[in-house]
Short mmCIF file of C-alpha atoms in Angstrom, two decimals:
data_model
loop_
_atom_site.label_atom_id
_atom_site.label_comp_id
_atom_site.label_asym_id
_atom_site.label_seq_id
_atom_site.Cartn_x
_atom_site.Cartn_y
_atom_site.Cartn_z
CA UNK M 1 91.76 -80.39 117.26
CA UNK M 2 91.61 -78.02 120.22
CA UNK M 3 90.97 -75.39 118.40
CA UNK M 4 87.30 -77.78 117.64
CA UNK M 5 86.85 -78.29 121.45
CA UNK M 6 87.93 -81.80 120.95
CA UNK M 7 89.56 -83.87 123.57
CA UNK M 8 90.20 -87.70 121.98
CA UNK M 9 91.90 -88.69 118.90
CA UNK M 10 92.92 -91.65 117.64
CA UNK M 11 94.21 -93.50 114.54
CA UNK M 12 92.22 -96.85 112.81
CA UNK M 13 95.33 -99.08 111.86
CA UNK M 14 98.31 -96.72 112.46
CA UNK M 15 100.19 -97.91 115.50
CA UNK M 16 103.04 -95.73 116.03
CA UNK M 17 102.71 -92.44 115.27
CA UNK M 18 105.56 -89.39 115.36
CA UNK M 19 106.75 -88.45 118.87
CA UNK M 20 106.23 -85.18 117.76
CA UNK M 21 102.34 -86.36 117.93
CA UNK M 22 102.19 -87.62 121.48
CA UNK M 23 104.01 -84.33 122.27
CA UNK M 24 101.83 -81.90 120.71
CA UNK M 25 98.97 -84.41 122.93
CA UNK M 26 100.09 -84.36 126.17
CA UNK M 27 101.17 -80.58 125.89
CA UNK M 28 97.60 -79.31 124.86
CA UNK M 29 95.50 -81.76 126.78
CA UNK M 30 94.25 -84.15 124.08
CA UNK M 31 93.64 -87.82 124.97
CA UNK M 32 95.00 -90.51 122.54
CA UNK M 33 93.59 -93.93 121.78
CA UNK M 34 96.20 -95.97 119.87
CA UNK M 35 95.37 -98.78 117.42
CA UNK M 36 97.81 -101.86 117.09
CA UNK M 37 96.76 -103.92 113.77
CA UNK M 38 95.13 -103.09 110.57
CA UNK M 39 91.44 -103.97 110.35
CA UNK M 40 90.60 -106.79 109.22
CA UNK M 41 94.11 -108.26 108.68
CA UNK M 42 94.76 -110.76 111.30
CA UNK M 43 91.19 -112.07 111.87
CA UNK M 44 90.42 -116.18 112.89
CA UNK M 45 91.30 -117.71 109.10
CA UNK M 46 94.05 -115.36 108.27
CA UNK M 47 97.36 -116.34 107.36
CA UNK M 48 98.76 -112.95 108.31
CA UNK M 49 101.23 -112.57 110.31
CA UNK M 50 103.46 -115.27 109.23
CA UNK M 51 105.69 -114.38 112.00
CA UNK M 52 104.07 -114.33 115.47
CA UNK M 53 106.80 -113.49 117.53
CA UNK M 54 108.28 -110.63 115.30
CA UNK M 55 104.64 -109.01 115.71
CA UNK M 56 105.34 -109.38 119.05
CA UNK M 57 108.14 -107.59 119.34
CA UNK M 58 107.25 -104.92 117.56
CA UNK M 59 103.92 -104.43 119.78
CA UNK M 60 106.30 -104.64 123.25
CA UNK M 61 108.37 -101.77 121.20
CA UNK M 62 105.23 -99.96 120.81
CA UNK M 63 103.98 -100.24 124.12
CA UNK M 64 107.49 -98.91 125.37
CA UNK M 65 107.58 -96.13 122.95
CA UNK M 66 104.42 -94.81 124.43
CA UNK M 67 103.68 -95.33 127.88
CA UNK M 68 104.90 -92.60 129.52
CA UNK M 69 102.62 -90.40 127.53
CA UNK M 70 99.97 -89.00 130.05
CA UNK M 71 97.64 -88.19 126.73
CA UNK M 72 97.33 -92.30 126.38
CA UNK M 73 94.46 -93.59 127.34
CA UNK M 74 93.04 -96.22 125.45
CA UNK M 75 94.64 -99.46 123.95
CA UNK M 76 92.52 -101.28 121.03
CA UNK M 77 93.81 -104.53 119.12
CA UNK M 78 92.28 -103.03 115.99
CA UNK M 79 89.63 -100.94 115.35
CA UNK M 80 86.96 -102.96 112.90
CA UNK M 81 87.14 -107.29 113.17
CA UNK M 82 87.79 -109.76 115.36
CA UNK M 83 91.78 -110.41 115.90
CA UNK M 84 92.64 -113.91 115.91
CA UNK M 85 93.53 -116.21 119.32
CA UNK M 86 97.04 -116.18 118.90
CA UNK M 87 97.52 -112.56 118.45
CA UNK M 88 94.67 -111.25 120.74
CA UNK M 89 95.82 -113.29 123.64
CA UNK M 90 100.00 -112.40 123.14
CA UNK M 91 98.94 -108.74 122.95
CA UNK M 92 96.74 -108.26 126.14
CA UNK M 93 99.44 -110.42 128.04
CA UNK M 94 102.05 -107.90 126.86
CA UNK M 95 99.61 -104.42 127.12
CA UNK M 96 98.95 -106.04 130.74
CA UNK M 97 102.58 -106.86 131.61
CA UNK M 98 104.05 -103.86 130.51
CA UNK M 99 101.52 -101.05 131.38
CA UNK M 100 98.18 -101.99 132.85
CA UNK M 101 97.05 -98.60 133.72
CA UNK M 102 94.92 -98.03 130.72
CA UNK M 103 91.75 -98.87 129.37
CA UNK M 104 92.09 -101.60 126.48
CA UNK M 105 89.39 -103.03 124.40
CA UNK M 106 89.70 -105.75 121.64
CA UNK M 107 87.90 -103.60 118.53
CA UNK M 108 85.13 -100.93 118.24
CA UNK M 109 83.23 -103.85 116.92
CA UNK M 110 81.42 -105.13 120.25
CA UNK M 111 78.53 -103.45 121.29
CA UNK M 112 76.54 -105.04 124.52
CA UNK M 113 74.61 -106.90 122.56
CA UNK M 114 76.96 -109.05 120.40
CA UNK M 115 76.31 -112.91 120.67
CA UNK M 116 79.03 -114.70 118.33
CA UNK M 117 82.44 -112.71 119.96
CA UNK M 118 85.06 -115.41 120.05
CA UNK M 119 85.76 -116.84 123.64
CA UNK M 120 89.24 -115.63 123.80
CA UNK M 121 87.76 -112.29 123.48
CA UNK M 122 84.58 -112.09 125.91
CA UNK M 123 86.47 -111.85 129.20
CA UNK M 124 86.87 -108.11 128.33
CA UNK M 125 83.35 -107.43 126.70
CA UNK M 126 81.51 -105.21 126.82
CA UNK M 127 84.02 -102.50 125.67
CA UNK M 128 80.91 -99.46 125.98
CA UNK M 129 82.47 -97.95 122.80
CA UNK M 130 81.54 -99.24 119.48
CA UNK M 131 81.05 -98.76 115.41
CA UNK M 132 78.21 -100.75 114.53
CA UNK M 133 74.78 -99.36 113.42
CA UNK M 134 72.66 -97.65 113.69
CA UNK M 135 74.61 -94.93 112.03
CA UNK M 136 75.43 -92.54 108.57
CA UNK M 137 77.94 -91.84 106.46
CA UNK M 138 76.50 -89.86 104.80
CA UNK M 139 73.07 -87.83 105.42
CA UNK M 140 71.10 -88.87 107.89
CA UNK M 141 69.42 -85.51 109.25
CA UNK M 142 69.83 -83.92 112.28
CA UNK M 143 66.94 -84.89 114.70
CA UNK M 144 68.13 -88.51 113.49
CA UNK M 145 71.22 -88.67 115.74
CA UNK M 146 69.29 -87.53 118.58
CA UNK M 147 66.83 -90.30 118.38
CA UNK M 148 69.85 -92.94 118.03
CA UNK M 149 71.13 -91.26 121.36
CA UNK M 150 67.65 -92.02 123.07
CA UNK M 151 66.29 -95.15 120.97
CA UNK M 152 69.44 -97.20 120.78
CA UNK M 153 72.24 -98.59 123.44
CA UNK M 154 75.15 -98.90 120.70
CA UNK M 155 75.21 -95.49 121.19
CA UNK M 156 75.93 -95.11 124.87
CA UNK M 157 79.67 -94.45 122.66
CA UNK M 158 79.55 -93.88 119.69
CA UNK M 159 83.20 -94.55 117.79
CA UNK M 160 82.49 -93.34 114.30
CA UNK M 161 79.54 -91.83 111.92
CA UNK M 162 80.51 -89.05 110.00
CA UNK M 163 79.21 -86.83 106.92
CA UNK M 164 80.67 -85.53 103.61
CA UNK M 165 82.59 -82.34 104.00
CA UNK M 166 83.41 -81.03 100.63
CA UNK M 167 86.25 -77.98 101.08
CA UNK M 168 86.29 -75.19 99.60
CA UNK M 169 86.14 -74.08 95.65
CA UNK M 170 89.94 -72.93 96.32
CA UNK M 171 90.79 -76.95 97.44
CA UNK M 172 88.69 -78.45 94.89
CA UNK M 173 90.25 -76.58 91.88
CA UNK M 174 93.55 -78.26 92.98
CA UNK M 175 92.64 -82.10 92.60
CA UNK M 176 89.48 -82.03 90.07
CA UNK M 177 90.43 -80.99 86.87
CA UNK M 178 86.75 -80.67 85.52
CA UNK M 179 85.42 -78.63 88.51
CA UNK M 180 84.41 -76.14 86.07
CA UNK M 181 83.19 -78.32 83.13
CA UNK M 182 80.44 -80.68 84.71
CA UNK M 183 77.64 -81.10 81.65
CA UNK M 184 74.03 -79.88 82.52
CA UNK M 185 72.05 -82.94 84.05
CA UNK M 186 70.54 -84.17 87.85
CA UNK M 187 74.09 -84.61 89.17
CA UNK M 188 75.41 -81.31 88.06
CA UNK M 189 78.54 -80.54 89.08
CA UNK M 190 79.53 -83.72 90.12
CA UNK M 191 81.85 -85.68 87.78
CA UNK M 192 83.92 -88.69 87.61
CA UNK M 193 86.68 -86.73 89.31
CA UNK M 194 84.49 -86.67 92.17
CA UNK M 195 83.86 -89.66 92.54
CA UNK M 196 87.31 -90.97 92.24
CA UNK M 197 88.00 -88.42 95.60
CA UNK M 198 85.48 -90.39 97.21
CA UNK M 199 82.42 -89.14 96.37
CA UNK M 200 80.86 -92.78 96.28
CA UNK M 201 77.70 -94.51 96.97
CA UNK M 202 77.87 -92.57 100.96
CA UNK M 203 78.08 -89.22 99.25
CA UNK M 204 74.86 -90.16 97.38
CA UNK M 205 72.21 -89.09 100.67
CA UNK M 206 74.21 -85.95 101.65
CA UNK M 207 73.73 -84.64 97.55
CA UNK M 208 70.09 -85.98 97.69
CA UNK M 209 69.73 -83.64 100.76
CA UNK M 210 71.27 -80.71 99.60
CA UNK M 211 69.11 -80.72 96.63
CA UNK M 212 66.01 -81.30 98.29
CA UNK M 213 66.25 -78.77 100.89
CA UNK M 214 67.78 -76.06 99.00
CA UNK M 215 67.00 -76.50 95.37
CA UNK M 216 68.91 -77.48 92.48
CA UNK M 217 72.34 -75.88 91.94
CA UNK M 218 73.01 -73.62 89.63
CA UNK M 219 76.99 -73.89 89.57
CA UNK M 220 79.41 -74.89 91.59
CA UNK M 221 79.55 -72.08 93.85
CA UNK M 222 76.25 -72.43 94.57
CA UNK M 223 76.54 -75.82 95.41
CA UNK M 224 79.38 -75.69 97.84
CA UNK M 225 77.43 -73.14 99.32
CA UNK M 226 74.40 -75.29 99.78
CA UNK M 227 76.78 -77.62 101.12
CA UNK M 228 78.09 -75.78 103.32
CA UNK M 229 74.19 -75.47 104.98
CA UNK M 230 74.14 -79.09 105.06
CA UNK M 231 77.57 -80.08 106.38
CA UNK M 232 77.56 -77.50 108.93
CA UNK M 233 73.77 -78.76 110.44
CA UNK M 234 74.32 -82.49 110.37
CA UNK M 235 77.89 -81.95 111.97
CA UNK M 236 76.52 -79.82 115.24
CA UNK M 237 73.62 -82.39 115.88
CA UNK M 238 76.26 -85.39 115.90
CA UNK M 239 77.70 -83.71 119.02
CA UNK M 240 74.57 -81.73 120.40
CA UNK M 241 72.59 -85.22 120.13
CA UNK M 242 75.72 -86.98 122.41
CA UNK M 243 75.55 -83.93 124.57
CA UNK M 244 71.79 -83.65 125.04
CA UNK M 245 72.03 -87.16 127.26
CA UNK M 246 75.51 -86.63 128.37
CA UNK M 247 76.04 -89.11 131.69
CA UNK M 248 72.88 -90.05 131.42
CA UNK M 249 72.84 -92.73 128.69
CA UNK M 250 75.45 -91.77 126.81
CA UNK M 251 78.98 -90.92 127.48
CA UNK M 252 80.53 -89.89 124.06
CA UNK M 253 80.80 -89.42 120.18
CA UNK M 254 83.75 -89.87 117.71
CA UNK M 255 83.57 -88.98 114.43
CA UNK M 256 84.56 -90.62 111.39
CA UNK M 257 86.64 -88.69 110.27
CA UNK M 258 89.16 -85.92 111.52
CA UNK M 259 91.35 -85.96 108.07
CA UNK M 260 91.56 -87.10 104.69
CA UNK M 261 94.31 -89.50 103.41
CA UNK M 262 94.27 -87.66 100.29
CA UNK M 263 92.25 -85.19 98.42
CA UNK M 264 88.72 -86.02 99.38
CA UNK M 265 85.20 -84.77 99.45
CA UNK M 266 84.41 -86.24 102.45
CA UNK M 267 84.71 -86.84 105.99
CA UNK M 268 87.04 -84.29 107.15
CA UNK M 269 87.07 -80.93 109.75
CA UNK M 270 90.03 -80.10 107.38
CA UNK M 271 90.88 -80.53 103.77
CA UNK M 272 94.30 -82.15 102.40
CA UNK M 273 95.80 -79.10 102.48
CA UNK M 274 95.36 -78.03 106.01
CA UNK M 275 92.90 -75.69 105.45
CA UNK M 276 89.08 -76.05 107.71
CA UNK M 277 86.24 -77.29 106.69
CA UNK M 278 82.25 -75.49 108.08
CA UNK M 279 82.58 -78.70 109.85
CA UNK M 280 85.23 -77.84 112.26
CA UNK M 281 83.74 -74.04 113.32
CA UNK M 282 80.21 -76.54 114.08
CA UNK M 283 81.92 -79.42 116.17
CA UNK M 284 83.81 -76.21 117.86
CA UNK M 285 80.19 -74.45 118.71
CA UNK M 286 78.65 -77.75 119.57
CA UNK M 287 81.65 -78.86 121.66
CA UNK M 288 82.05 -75.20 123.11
CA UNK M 289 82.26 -75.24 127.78
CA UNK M 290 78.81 -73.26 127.68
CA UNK M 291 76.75 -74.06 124.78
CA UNK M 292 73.04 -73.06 124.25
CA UNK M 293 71.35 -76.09 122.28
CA UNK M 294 67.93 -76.88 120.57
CA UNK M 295 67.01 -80.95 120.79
CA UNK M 296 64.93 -80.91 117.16
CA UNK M 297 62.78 -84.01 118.41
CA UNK M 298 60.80 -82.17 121.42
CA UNK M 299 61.92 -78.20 120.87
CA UNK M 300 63.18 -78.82 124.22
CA UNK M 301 66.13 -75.75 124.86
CA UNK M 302 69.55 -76.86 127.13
CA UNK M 303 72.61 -75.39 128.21
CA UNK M 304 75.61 -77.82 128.34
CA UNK M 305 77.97 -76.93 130.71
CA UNK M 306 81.35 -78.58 130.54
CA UNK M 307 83.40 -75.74 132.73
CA UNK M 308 84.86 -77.01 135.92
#
């Protein structure tokens, strides 16, 4: 991560992560957001949890565990939904109570401009940082991420858009058995294999892309290596885009995602087996304290400078 130039993390429904973590955080500077419930799980018309006050508990643990961690900075009830009244309510009375010196926000789903947020929640709206779109997945082309920057407020913080990152042949090889034997045909190489490592219907722009702009591919060498083109462009203009209005009307970017949960084709500055993606070297130039930038829309030239 700090080998990127990358100075937030944080997990989507993983509350309590190895002390070891939080260590590693506050030693090399990196500020951690922590995430209480899974998405989705205890929305309004939920029967989850069954047992309030047990959830309780184990948020109050939580909050203990962590607190004294100067790389914690940011509370969120869960990252995607809307938590329900009775847990909402008992966990900002607790995050409150027992620390009340960071920033906490109810989801990354409440953008300024949300209308329907349930009352129990719009006493701390607007939150600034959000995941709604505009945004890609998959391919959206560089100059597009600058115009979201300009064109739309949702993106004054950006919590997560993200692109494929295959890894490399080495990776691959590992986890798809029929790297090698993909039939002749307008998805050459990909197979069922990779599909089943994710690459799904948000895969489908990034290998429209990399076809159009550099030509059919002739193996799969060559088409890792037009990959690699294509990861490695639409990664630096996610974080030159957020830099080219930094302060001004934007304050941030996120990506979705750092790592895989398994083998995967996508969204990752390194693969399942620790090893970097071209993403991570393009976040690290695009993230760098002096950085020399292009803004594709206008050919307009900037240097960022984030020394002290």
């Amino acid at each position: 991560l700090t080998e990127a130039n990358i100075n937030i993390v944080y997990f989507e429904d993983i509350p309590n992560p190895p002390d070891v973590f939080l260590d590693l955080c506050d030693r090399y500077g990196l500020m951690f957001g922590n995430c209480f419930y899974g998405c989705y799980w205890m929305q309004p018309g939920t029967p989850h949890p069954l047992d309030l006050d047990l959830l309780a508990r184990g948020t109050v643990d939580i909050i203990h565990r962590y607190r004294n961690h100067p790389s914690l900075v940011l509370y969120m009830a869960m990252n995607e939904g809307e938590t329900r009244e009775d847990v909402y309510t008992r966990w900002r009375k607790e995050i409150i109570e027992r620390d009340g010196t960071r920033l906490f926000i109810p989801s990354g789903s409440f953008p300024d401009y949300r209308t329907n947020e349930p009352a129990w929640i719009a006493p701390d709206l607007p939150t600034g940082a959000n995941d709604y779109p505009p945004k890609s997945y998959g391919w959206a082309g560089p100059a597009q991420y600058f115009r979201w920057v300009r064109e739309n407020r949702n993106w004054m913080f950006m919590l997560e858009s993200g692109c494929p990152s295959p890894p490399s042949y080495d990776s691959l090889r590992r986890f798809l058995p029929d790297l090698d034997q993909a039939p002749p045909g307008p998805t050459f190489p990909l197979t069922a294999s990779w599909a089943h490592h994710d690459a799904c219907h948000y895969f489908g722009p990034y290998d429209a892309a990399l076809r159009r702009l550099y030509g059919e591919p002739r193996s799969v060498l060559d088409y890792l290596a037009k990959g690699l083109l294509v990861t490695a462009d639409e990664h630096r203009a996610m974080y030159e885009a957020a830099n080219h209005r930094m302060w001004d009307i934007t304050s941030g970017f996120s990506e979705w995602k750092l790592n895989a949960a398994w083998p995967s084709v996508e969204w990752q500055l390194y693969d399942w087996y620790l090893r970097p993606t071209v993403a991570l070297y393009y976040v690290k130039k695009a993230c760098e304290p002096l950085h020399v930038q292009l803004a594709p829309l206008d050919m307009e030239v900037a240097v960022v400078n984030n020394r002290l």
